[in-house]
PDB file of C-alpha atoms in Angstrom:
ATOM      1  CA  UNK N   1     113.934   6.504  62.281  1.00 69.00           C
ATOM      2  CA  UNK N   2     116.709   4.739  63.769  1.00 74.00           C
ATOM      3  CA  UNK N   3     119.854   3.895  61.957  1.00 73.00           C
ATOM      4  CA  UNK N   4     118.624   0.202  61.744  1.00 76.00           C
ATOM      5  CA  UNK N   5     115.076   1.443  60.309  1.00 81.00           C
ATOM      6  CA  UNK N   6     116.808   3.856  57.701  1.00 82.00           C
ATOM      7  CA  UNK N   7     118.917   0.886  56.629  1.00 79.00           C
ATOM      8  CA  UNK N   8     115.933  -1.493  56.251  1.00 79.00           C
ATOM      9  CA  UNK N   9     114.049   1.290  54.436  1.00 84.00           C
ATOM     10  CA  UNK N  10     117.035   1.644  51.970  1.00 82.00           C
ATOM     11  CA  UNK N  11     117.540  -1.998  51.292  1.00 79.00           C
ATOM     12  CA  UNK N  12     113.893  -2.376  50.651  1.00 82.00           C
ATOM     13  CA  UNK N  13     113.854   0.632  48.245  1.00 84.00           C
ATOM     14  CA  UNK N  14     116.865  -0.690  46.397  1.00 81.00           C
ATOM     15  CA  UNK N  15     115.188  -4.325  45.884  1.00 80.00           C
ATOM     16  CA  UNK N  16     111.917  -2.615  44.865  1.00 83.00           C
ATOM     17  CA  UNK N  17     113.803  -0.417  42.381  1.00 84.00           C
ATOM     18  CA  UNK N  18     115.568  -3.277  40.715  1.00 81.00           C
ATOM     19  CA  UNK N  19     112.244  -5.079  40.280  1.00 79.00           C
ATOM     20  CA  UNK N  20     110.605  -1.893  38.796  1.00 84.00           C
ATOM     21  CA  UNK N  21     113.309  -1.211  36.366  1.00 82.00           C
ATOM     22  CA  UNK N  22     113.415  -4.837  35.211  1.00 78.00           C
ATOM     23  CA  UNK N  23     109.660  -4.889  34.499  1.00 80.00           C
ATOM     24  CA  UNK N  24     109.497  -1.435  32.796  1.00 81.00           C
ATOM     25  CA  UNK N  25     112.756  -1.604  30.924  1.00 74.00           C
ATOM     26  CA  UNK N  26     112.264  -4.517  28.690  1.00 72.00           C
ATOM     27  CA  UNK N  27     115.270  -6.799  28.245  1.00 72.00           C
ATOM     28  CA  UNK N  28     117.141  -5.244  31.398  1.00 77.00           C
ATOM     29  CA  UNK N  29     118.096  -7.915  33.981  1.00 77.00           C
ATOM     30  CA  UNK N  30     119.834  -6.793  37.189  1.00 77.00           C
ATOM     31  CA  UNK N  31     121.384 -10.064  38.566  1.00 78.00           C
ATOM     32  CA  UNK N  32     124.011  -8.513  40.812  1.00 82.00           C
ATOM     33  CA  UNK N  33     123.581  -6.143  43.814  1.00 81.00           C
ATOM     34  CA  UNK N  34     126.392  -4.732  46.245  1.00 85.00           C
ATOM     35  CA  UNK N  35     125.468  -3.544  49.557  1.00 83.00           C
ATOM     36  CA  UNK N  36     127.870  -1.516  51.586  1.00 81.00           C
ATOM     37  CA  UNK N  37     127.654  -1.434  55.314  1.00 75.00           C
ATOM     38  CA  UNK N  38     124.512  -0.389  57.214  1.00 77.00           C
ATOM     39  CA  UNK N  39     124.336  -3.976  58.960  1.00 81.00           C
ATOM     40  CA  UNK N  40     126.066  -2.699  62.084  1.00 81.00           C
ATOM     41  CA  UNK N  41     122.917  -0.620  63.002  1.00 80.00           C
ATOM     42  CA  UNK N  42     120.584  -3.546  62.955  1.00 83.00           C
ATOM     43  CA  UNK N  43     119.377  -5.230  66.152  1.00 84.00           C
ATOM     44  CA  UNK N  44     119.700  -9.113  66.253  1.00 86.00           C
ATOM     45  CA  UNK N  45     116.186  -9.869  64.843  1.00 87.00           C
ATOM     46  CA  UNK N  46     116.462  -7.161  62.012  1.00 84.00           C
ATOM     47  CA  UNK N  47     120.128  -8.532  60.992  1.00 86.00           C
ATOM     48  CA  UNK N  48     118.748 -12.115  60.841  1.00 87.00           C
ATOM     49  CA  UNK N  49     115.802 -10.957  58.783  1.00 86.00           C
ATOM     50  CA  UNK N  50     118.088  -9.106  56.315  1.00 84.00           C
ATOM     51  CA  UNK N  51     120.367 -12.064  56.010  1.00 85.00           C
ATOM     52  CA  UNK N  52     117.500 -14.243  55.262  1.00 87.00           C
ATOM     53  CA  UNK N  53     116.456 -11.889  52.648  1.00 84.00           C
ATOM     54  CA  UNK N  54     119.640 -11.744  51.058  1.00 84.00           C
ATOM     55  CA  UNK N  55     120.176 -15.536  51.137  1.00 85.00           C
ATOM     56  CA  UNK N  56     116.563 -16.029  49.447  1.00 85.00           C
ATOM     57  CA  UNK N  57     117.706 -13.508  46.650  1.00 82.00           C
ATOM     58  CA  UNK N  58     120.800 -15.317  46.170  1.00 84.00           C
ATOM     59  CA  UNK N  59     119.015 -18.629  45.814  1.00 86.00           C
ATOM     60  CA  UNK N  60     116.763 -16.889  43.214  1.00 82.00           C
ATOM     61  CA  UNK N  61     119.614 -16.323  41.057  1.00 82.00           C
ATOM     62  CA  UNK N  62     120.958 -13.033  42.095  1.00 82.00           C
ATOM     63  CA  UNK N  63     124.579 -12.374  43.028  1.00 84.00           C
ATOM     64  CA  UNK N  64     124.706 -10.446  46.302  1.00 83.00           C
ATOM     65  CA  UNK N  65     127.835  -8.689  47.418  1.00 86.00           C
ATOM     66  CA  UNK N  66     128.112  -7.262  50.954  1.00 87.00           C
ATOM     67  CA  UNK N  67     130.822  -5.065  52.047  1.00 88.00           C
ATOM     68  CA  UNK N  68     130.621  -5.052  55.943  1.00 86.00           C
ATOM     69  CA  UNK N  69     132.456  -5.644  59.160  1.00 85.00           C
ATOM     70  CA  UNK N  70     129.548  -7.413  60.958  1.00 85.00           C
ATOM     71  CA  UNK N  71     131.077 -10.969  61.892  1.00 86.00           C
ATOM     72  CA  UNK N  72     127.400 -12.699  61.512  1.00 85.00           C
ATOM     73  CA  UNK N  73     127.537 -11.755  57.881  1.00 83.00           C
ATOM     74  CA  UNK N  74     130.800 -13.597  57.182  1.00 83.00           C
ATOM     75  CA  UNK N  75     129.447 -16.722  58.861  1.00 85.00           C
ATOM     76  CA  UNK N  76     126.038 -16.621  57.006  1.00 85.00           C
ATOM     77  CA  UNK N  77     127.452 -16.527  53.402  1.00 83.00           C
ATOM     78  CA  UNK N  78     129.076 -19.428  51.540  1.00 84.00           C
ATOM     79  CA  UNK N  79     131.940 -17.448  50.139  1.00 87.00           C
ATOM     80  CA  UNK N  80     133.749 -14.412  51.529  1.00 90.00           C
ATOM     81  CA  UNK N  81     136.434 -12.138  50.117  1.00 90.00           C
ATOM     82  CA  UNK N  82     138.325 -10.872  53.233  1.00 91.00           C
ATOM     83  CA  UNK N  83     140.462  -7.919  53.024  1.00 91.00           C
ATOM     84  CA  UNK N  84     143.024  -7.303  55.584  1.00 91.00           C
ATOM     85  CA  UNK N  85     145.349  -4.451  56.189  1.00 92.00           C
ATOM     86  CA  UNK N  86     149.005  -5.351  56.719  1.00 93.00           C
ATOM     87  CA  UNK N  87     151.348  -3.553  59.136  1.00 94.00           C
ATOM     88  CA  UNK N  88     153.253  -1.844  56.186  1.00 94.00           C
ATOM     89  CA  UNK N  89     149.871  -0.337  54.938  1.00 91.00           C
ATOM     90  CA  UNK N  90     149.272  -2.778  52.039  1.00 95.00           C
ATOM     91  CA  UNK N  91     146.082  -4.946  51.813  1.00 95.00           C
ATOM     92  CA  UNK N  92     146.064  -8.713  51.678  1.00 95.00           C
ATOM     93  CA  UNK N  93     143.028 -10.529  50.230  1.00 95.00           C
ATOM     94  CA  UNK N  94     141.947 -14.192  50.838  1.00 94.00           C
ATOM     95  CA  UNK N  95     138.784 -16.075  49.532  1.00 93.00           C
ATOM     96  CA  UNK N  96     137.079 -18.061  52.170  1.00 91.00           C
ATOM     97  CA  UNK N  97     134.750 -20.884  50.849  1.00 92.00           C
ATOM     98  CA  UNK N  98     132.574 -22.868  53.230  1.00 82.00           C
TER      99      UNK N  98
END
C-alpha cells in the first residue's frame, strides 16, 4: 500500500474502533480524537475526502484535533492552534478563529 492508502486505512480503523468500543463498553463515550500527521501522503482527492469525513465527525458532536503541516487542513477547519518556532528556540502559539 502507498503512504496515503496506509493513512486512510489507519484512519478508518481508528474511527471504527471508537464505534466498537462505545457500543460494547456500556457508558463509554469517545467524543474527542487527535490525529497526528499522515495527511501529507494523500493525493488531492483523498485529502479532500479525509477533510470532509473529519468535518462530518465534528458536526456529529466529536471534537477532532489534527496535528499537521498541510496548509489545506488549516484552511478547512474553523479553529486552528498555530505553533511557531522562534529564532531563539522557543515556541509561540496563536489561536486562529475563522
